[in-house]
Short mmCIF file of C-alpha atoms in Angstrom, two decimals:
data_model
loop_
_atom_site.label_atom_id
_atom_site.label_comp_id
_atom_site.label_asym_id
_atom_site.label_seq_id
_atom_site.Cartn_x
_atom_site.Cartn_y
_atom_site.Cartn_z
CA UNK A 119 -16.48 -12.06 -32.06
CA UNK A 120 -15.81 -15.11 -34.30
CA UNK A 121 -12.17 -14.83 -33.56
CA UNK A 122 -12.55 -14.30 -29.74
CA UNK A 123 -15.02 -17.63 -29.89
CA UNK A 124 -12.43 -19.49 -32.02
CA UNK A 125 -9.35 -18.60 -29.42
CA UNK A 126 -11.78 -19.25 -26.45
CA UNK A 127 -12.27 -22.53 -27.94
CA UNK A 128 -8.81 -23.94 -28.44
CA UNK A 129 -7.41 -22.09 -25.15
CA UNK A 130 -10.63 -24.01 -23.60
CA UNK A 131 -9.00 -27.57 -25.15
CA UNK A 132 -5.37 -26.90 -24.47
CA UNK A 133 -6.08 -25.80 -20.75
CA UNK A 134 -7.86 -29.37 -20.80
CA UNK A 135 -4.66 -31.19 -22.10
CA UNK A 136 -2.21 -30.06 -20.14
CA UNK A 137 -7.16 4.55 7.70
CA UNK A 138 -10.16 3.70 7.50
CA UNK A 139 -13.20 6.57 7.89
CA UNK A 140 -15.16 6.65 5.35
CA UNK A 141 -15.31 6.25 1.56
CA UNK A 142 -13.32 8.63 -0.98
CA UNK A 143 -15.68 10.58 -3.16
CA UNK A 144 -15.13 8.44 -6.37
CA UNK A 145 -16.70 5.31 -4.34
CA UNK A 146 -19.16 7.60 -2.53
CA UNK A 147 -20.22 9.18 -6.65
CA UNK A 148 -19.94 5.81 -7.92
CA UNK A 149 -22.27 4.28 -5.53
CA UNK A 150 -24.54 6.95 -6.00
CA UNK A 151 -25.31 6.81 -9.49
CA UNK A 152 -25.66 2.91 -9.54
CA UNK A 153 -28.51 3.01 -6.58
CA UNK A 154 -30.85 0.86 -7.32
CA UNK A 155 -33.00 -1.75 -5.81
CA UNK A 156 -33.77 -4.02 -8.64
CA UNK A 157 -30.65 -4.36 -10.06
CA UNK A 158 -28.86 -7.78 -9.62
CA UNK A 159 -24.56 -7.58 -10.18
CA UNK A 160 -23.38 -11.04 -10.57
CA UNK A 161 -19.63 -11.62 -9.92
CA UNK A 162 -17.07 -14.54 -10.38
CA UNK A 163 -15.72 -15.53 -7.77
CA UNK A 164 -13.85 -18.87 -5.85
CA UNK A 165 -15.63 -19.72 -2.63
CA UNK A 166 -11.93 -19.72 -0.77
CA UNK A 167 -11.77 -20.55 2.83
CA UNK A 168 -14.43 -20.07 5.75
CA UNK A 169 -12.70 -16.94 6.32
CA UNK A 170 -12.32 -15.34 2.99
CA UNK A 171 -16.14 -16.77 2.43
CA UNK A 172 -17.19 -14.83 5.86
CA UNK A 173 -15.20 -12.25 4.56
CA UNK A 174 -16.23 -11.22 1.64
CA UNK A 175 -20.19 -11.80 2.82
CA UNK A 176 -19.56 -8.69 5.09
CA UNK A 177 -18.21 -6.90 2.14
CA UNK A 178 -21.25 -7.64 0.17
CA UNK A 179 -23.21 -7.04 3.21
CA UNK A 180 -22.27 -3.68 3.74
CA UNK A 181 -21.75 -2.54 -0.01
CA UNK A 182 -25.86 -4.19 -0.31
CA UNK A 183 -26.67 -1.78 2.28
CA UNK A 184 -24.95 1.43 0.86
CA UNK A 185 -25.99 1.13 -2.50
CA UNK A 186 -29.54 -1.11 -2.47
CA UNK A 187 -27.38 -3.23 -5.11
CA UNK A 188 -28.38 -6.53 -4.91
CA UNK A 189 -25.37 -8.83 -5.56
CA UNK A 190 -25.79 -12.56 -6.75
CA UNK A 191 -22.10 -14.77 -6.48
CA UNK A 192 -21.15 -16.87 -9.31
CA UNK A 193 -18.84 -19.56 -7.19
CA UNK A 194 -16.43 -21.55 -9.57
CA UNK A 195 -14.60 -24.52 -8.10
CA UNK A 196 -11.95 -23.70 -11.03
CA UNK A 197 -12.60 -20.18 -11.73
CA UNK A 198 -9.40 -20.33 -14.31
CA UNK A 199 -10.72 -22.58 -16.23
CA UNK A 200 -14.86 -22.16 -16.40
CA UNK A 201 -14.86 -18.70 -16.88
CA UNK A 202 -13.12 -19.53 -20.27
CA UNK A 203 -16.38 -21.65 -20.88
CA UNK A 204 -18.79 -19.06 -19.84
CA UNK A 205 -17.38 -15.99 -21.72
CA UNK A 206 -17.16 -18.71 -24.89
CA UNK A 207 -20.90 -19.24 -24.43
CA UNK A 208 -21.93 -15.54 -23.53
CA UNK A 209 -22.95 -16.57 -19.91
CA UNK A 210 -20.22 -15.26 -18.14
CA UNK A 211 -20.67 -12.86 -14.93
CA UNK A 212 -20.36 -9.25 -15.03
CA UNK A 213 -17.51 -8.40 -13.16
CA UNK A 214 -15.01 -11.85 -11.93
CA UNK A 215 -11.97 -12.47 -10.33
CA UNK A 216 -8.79 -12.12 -12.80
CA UNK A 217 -5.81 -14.03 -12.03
CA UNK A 218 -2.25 -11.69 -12.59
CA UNK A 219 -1.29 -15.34 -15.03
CA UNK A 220 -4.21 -14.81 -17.33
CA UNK A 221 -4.81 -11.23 -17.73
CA UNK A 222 -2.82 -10.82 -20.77
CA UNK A 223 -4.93 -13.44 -22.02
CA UNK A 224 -8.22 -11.73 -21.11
CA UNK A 225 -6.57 -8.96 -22.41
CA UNK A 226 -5.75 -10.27 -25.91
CA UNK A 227 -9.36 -12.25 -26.11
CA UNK A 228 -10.82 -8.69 -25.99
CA UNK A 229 -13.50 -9.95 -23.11
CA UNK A 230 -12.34 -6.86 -20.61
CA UNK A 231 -13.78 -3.68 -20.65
CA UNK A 232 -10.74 -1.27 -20.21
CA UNK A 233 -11.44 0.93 -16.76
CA UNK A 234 -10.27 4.52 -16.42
CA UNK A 235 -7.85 5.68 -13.86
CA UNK A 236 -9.50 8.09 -12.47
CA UNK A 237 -12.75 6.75 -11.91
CA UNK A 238 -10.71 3.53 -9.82
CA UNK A 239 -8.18 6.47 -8.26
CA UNK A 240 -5.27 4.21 -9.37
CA UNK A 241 -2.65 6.04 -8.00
CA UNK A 242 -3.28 4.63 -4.62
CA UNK A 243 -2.07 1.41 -5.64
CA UNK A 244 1.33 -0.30 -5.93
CA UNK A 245 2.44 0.78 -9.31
CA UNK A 246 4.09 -2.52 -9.63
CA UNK A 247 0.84 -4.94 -8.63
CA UNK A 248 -0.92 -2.60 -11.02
CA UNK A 249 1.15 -3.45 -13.74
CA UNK A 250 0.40 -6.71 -13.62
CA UNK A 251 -3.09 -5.66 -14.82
CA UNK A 252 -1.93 -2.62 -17.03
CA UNK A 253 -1.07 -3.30 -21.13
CA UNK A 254 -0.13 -0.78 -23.67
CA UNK A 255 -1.24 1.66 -20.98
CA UNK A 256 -4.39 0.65 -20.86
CA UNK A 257 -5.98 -0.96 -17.18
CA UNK A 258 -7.92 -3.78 -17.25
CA UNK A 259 -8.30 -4.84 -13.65
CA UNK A 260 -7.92 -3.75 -10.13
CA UNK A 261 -5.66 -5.59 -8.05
CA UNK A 262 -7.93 -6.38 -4.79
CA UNK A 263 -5.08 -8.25 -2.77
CA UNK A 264 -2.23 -9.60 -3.03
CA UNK A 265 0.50 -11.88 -1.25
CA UNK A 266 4.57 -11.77 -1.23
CA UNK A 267 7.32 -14.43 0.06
CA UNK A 268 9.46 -13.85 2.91
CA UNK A 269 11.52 -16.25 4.83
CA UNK A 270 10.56 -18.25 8.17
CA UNK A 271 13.04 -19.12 10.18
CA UNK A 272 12.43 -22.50 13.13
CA UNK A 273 14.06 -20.45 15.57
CA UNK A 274 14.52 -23.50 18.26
CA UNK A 275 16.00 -25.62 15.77
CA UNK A 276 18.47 -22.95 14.60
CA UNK A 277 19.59 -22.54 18.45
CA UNK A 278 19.59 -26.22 19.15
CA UNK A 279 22.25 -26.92 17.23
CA UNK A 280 24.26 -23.27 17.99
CA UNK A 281 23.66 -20.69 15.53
CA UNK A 282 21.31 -17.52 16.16
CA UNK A 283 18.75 -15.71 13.77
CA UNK A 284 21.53 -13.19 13.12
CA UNK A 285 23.92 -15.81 11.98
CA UNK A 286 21.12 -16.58 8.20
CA UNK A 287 23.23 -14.81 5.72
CA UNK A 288 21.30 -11.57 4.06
CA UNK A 289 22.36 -12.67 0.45
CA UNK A 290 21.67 -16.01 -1.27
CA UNK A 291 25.45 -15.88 -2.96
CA UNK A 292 26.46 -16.78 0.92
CA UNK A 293 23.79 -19.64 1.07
CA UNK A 294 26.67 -21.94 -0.69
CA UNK A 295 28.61 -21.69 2.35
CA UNK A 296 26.28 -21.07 5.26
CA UNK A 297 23.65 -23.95 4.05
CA UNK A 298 25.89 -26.84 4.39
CA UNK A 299 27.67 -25.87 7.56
CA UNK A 300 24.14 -25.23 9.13
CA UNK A 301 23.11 -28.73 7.65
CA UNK A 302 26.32 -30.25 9.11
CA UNK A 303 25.31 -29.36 12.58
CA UNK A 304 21.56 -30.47 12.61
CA UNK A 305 23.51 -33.80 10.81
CA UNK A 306 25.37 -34.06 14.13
CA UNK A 307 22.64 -32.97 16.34
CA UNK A 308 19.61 -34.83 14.78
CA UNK A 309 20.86 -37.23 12.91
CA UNK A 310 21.12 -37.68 8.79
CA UNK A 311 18.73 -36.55 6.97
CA UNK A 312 16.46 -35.71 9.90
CA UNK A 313 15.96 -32.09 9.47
CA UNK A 314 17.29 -29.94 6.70
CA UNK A 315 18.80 -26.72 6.42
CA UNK A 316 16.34 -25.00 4.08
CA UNK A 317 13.18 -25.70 2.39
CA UNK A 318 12.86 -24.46 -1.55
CA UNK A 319 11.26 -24.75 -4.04
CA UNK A 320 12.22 -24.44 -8.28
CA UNK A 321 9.43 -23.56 -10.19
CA UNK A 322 8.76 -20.32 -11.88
CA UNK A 323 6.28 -19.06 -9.76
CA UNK A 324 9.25 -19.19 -7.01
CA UNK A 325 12.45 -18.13 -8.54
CA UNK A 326 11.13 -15.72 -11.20
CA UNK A 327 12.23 -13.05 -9.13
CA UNK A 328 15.77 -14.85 -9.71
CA UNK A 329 15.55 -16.14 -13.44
CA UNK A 330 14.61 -12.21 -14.46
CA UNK A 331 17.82 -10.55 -13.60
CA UNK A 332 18.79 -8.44 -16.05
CA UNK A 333 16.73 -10.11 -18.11
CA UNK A 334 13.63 -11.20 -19.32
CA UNK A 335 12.42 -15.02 -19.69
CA UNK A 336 9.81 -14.15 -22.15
CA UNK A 337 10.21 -12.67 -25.38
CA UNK A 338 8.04 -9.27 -26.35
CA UNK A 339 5.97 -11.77 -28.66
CA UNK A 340 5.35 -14.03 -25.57
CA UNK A 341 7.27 -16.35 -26.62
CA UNK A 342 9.70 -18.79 -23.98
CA UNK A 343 13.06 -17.11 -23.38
CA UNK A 344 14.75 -19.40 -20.84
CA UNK A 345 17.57 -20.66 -22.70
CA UNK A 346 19.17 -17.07 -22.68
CA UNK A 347 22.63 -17.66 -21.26
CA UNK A 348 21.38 -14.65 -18.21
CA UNK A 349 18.16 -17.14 -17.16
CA UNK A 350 20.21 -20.27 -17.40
CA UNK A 351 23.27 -18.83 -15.54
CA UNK A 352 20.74 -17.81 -12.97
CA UNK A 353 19.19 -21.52 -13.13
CA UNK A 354 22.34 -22.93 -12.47
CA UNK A 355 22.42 -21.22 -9.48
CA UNK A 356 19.76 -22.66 -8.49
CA UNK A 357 20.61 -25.99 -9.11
CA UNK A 358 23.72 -25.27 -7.35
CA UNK A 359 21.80 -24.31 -4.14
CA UNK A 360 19.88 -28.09 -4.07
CA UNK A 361 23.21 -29.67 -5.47
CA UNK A 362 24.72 -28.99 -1.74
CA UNK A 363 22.00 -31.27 -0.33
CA UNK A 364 20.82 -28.63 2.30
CA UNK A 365 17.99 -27.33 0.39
CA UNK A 366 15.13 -29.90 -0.70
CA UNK A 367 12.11 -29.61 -1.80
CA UNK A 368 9.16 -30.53 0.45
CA UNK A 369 8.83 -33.76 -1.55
CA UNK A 370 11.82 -34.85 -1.42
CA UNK A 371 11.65 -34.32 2.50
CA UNK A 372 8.38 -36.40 2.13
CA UNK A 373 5.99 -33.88 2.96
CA UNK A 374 3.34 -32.24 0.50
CA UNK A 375 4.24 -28.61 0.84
CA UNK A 376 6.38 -26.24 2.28
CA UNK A 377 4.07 -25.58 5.27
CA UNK A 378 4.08 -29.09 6.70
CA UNK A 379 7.44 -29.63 5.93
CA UNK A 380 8.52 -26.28 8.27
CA UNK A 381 5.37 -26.97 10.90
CA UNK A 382 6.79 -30.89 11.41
CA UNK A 383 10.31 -29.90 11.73
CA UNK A 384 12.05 -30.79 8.90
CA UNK A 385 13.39 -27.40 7.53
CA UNK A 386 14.40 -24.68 9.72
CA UNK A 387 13.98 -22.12 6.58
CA UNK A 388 11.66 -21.95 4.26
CA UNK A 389 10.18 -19.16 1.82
CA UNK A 390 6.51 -19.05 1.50
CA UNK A 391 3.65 -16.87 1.25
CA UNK A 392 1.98 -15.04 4.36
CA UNK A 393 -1.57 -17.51 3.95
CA UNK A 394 1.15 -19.94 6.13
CA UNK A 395 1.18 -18.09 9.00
CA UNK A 396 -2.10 -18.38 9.98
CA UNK A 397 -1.70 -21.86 8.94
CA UNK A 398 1.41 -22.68 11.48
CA UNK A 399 -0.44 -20.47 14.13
CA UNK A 400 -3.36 -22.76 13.90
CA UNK A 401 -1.79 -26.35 13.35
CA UNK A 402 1.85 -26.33 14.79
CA UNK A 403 0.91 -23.43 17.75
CA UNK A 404 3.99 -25.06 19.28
CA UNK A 405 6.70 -23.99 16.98
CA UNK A 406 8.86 -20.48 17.86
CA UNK A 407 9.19 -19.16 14.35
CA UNK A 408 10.57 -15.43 12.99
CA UNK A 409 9.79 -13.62 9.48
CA UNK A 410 12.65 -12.01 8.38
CA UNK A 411 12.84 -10.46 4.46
CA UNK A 412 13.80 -12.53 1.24
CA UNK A 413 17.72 -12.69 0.60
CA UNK A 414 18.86 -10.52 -1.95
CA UNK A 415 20.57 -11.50 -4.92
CA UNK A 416 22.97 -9.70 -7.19
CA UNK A 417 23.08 -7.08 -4.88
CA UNK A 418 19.27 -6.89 -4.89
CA UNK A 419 16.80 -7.81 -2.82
CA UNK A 420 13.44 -8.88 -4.32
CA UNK A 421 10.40 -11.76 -3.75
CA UNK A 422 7.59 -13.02 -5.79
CA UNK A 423 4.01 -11.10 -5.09
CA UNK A 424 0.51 -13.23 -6.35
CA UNK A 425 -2.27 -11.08 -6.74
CA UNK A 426 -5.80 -11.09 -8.04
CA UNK A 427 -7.79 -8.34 -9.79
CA UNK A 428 -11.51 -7.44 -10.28
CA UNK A 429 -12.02 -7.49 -14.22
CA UNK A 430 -15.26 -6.20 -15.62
CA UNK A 431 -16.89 -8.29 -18.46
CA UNK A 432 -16.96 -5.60 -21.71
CA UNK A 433 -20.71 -7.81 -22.91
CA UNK A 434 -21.69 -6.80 -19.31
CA UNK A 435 -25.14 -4.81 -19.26
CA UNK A 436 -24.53 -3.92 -16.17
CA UNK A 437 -20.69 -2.04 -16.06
CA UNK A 438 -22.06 0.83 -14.37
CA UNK A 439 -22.80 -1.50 -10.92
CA UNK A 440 -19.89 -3.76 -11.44
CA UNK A 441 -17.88 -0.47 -11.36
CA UNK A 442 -19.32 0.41 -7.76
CA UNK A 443 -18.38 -2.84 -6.72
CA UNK A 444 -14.97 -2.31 -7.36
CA UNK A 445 -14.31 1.08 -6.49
CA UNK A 446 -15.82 -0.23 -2.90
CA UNK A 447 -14.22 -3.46 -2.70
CA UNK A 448 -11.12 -2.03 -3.73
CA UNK A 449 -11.17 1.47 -2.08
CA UNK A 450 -10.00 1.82 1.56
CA UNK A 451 -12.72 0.65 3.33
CA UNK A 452 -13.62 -2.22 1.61
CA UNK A 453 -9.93 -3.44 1.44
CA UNK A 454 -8.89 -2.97 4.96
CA UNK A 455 -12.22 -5.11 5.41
CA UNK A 456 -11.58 -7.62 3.42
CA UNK A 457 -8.05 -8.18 4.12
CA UNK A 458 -7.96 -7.68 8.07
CA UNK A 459 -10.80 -10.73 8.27
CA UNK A 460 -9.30 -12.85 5.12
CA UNK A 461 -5.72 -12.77 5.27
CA UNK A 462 -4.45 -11.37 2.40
CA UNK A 463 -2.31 -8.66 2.00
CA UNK A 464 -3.58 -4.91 0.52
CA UNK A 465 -2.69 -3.68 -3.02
CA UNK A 466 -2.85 0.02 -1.71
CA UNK A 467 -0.12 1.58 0.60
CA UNK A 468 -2.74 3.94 2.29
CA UNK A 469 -4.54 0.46 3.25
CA UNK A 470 -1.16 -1.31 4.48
CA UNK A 471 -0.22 1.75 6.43
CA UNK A 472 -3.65 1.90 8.10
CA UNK A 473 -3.31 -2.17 8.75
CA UNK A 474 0.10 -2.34 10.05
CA UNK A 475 -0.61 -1.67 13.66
CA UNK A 476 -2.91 -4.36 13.95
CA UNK A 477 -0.65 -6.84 11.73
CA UNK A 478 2.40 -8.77 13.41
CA UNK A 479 5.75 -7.66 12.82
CA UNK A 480 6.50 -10.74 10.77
CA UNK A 481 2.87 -9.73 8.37
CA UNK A 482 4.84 -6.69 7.77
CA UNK A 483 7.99 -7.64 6.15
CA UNK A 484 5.73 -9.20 4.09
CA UNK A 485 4.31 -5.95 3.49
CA UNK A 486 7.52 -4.21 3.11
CA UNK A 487 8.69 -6.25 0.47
CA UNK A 488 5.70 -5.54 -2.14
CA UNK A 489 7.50 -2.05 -3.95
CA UNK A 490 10.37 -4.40 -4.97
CA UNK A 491 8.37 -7.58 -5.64
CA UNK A 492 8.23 -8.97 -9.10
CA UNK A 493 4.44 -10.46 -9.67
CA UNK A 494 4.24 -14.10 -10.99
CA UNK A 495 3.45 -13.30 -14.64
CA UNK A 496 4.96 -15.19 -18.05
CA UNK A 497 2.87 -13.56 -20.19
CA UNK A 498 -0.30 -14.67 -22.43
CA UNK A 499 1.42 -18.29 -22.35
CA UNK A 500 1.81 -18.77 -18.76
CA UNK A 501 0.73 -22.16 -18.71
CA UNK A 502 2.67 -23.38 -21.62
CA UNK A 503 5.97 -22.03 -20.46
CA UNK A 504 5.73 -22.95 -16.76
CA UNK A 505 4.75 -26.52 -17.69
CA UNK A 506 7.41 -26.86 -20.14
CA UNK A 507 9.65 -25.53 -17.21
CA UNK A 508 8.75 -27.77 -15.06
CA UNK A 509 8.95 -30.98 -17.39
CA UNK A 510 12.95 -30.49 -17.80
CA UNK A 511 13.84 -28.45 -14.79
CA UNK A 512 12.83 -31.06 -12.24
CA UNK A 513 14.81 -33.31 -14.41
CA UNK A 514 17.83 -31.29 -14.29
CA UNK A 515 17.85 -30.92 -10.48
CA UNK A 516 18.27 -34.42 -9.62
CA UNK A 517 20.86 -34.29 -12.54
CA UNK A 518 19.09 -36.25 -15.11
CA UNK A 519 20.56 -33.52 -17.46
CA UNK A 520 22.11 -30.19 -17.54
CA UNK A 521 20.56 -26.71 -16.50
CA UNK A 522 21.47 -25.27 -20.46
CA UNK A 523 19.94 -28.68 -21.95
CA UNK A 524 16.88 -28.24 -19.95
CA UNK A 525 16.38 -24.65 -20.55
CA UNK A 526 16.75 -25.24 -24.43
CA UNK A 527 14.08 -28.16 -24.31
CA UNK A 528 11.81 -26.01 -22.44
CA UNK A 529 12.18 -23.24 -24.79
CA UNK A 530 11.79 -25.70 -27.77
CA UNK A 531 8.73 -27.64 -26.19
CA UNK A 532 6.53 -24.18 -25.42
CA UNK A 533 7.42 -22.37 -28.05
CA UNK A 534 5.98 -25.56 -30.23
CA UNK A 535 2.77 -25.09 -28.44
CA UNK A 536 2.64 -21.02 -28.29
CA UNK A 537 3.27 -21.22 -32.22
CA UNK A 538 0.31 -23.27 -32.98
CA UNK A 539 -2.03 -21.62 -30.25
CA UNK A 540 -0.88 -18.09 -32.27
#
């Protein structure tokens, strides 16, 4: 405990610096035996939006009502972050939302009670999502939903200036040609630097799915790996993509993300997450958009998937009603719940397949694209690798050095830090 308290403590200071019918019989079991009507479950959660607030309150709602359960929400404005404090002081909730990022870190802390298979039916998820969650065999969380990247295409600014949907290239090799003869045209059409061919974006938790080809960026240790000649060949390709001048970032198009950038006009493709299309349905109802799937690369195709687990607290006195809370939230009924109201996208297949008639077609190449997806994970030193990355990356993409320079700094920078948080 001493050494969990001690680790808590410095990870505390260096996070500072820097279907659907009825329940399956293991819910309807677990349920059962936690019935009570004087026990109180607190969970960690993140308030969200009104929606995923209104959301989950019917999930609690109805799980209240099937198992006399009495729930009691622990909201954290930065759940990343506080729950460190609370598990550090013994305070902590008993089950808590579990970021894919820090799991190994939960993991390695020894604060997570493991959870068997069976009893969570794990074979109904995404073997991949429940990786993210899964270490030396052992499971430590349930993914409860998840999201993936897919492109959007401004499909009236693509026409205006005479090229159709089918014309996007399906491989991001092509890109190099196709992204400055598109930007050519809106040049012409719109004027410099009015509108730009593509919107992207550089950082880890966007081109993983790139910098991981036939390689890994992260050694088996944890430590950085990104000045392996694979990630920075890979990197450079990157680079070479913004070098052209017809990808930007949503800065450097003077907006503050990749949403507003696409919803005012100024990118006719962009790769983001499916929480934007509510977004662009709400605030730019105007604009004719399509969804169409990632590019691949290599010969492959692939995206980035962020998803969130349910971890139970191993101190927790109560792991026998934190483990009906999970089984319901992340069984069938309480997913398609959840996920139909807040947005998100299912970690089970049975759950997308039962969704996908009520979803859009452009929700489900989002969907589609989750088997193949890699999830946005560096290991126990997330943090100290991606900000490392993105210290001497953005540098090298307005040329302020090279791609191989940068990568070796990073490497050099957060493996400094990983050796003295070891």
């Amino acid at each position: 405990m001493k050494k969990k308290v001690i680790f808590l403590t410095f990870l505390l200071a260096a996070m500072a610096f820097a279907l659907i019918a009825c329940n399956n019989d293991n819910e309807e079991t677990a349920a059962t035996n936690a019935e009570s009507s004087d026990r109180v479950l607190s969970l960690g959660i993140w308030a969200g939006n009104e929606a995923e607030w209104a959301s989950i309150e019917r999930v609690r709602q109805d799980f209240e009502a099937q198992t006399g359960i009495t729930i009691e929400w622990r909201l954290y404005n930065d759940l990343n972050t506080q729950i460190m404090a609370d598990l550090a002081a013994g305070t902590a909730p008993d089950a808590f939302y579990i970021d894919s990022g820090l799991a190994e870190q939960f993991v390695y802390m020894g604060v997570l009670a493991p959870l068997d298979p069976a009893t969570f039916d794990t074979a109904a998820f995404y073997q991949n999502v429940l990786d993210t969650f899964t270490f030396n065999g052992v499971v430590y969380a349930i993914p409860k939903d998840q999201s993936s990247l897919a492109r959007y295409v401004n499909t009236e600014l693509l026409n205006a200036v005479g090229f159709e949907l089918s014309d996007i290239p399906d491989d991001l090799e092509s890109y190099l040609e196709f992204l400055p003869r598109l930007q050519s045209a809106l040049d012409d059409h719109f004027g410099a630097g009015e509108v730009f061919a593509a919107s992207g974006m550089y950082e880890p938790a966007r081109a993983l799915h790139l910098l991981n080809r036939n390689v890994n960026p992260v050694n088996p240790d944890g430590s950085s790996n990104m000045a392996h000649p694979d990630v920075v060949r890979h990197a450079e390709f990157i680079h070479t993509l913004f070098a052209t001048g017809a990808m930007r970032t949503p800065q450097m198009m003077g907006s503050g993300w990749n949403g507003e950038a696409f919803g005012t006009g100024r990118a006719v493709i962009m790769e983001e997450g499916n929480w934007v299309y509510n977004f662009l349905r709400t605030e730019f109802p105007s604009i004719s958009f399509e969804i169409i799937p990632m590019p691949t690369y290599m010969g492959q195709r692939s995206s980035m998937i962020f998803t969130v687990g349910w971890g139970i607290n191993v101190d927790s006195p109560n792991q026998d009603l934190a483990t009906a809370w999970i089984q319901y939230k992340t069984g069938v009924e309480g997913m398609y719940n959840w996920c139909v109201a807040a947005g998100p996208l299912p970690t089970r297949p049975d759950v997308a397949a039962a969704m996908a008639a009520n979803l859009s077609a452009g929700l489900n190449v989002h969907i589609a694209q989750i088997p193949y997806a890699t999830p946005w994970v560096l290991g126990r030193f997330q943090s100290f690798i991606n900000d490392s990355y993105m210290n001497y990356m953005s540098a090298a993409i307005v040329g302020e050095m090279s791609i191989a320079n940068a990568m070796e700094n990073i490497d050099a920078q957060a493996n400094l830090q990983i050796n003295i948080a070891r």
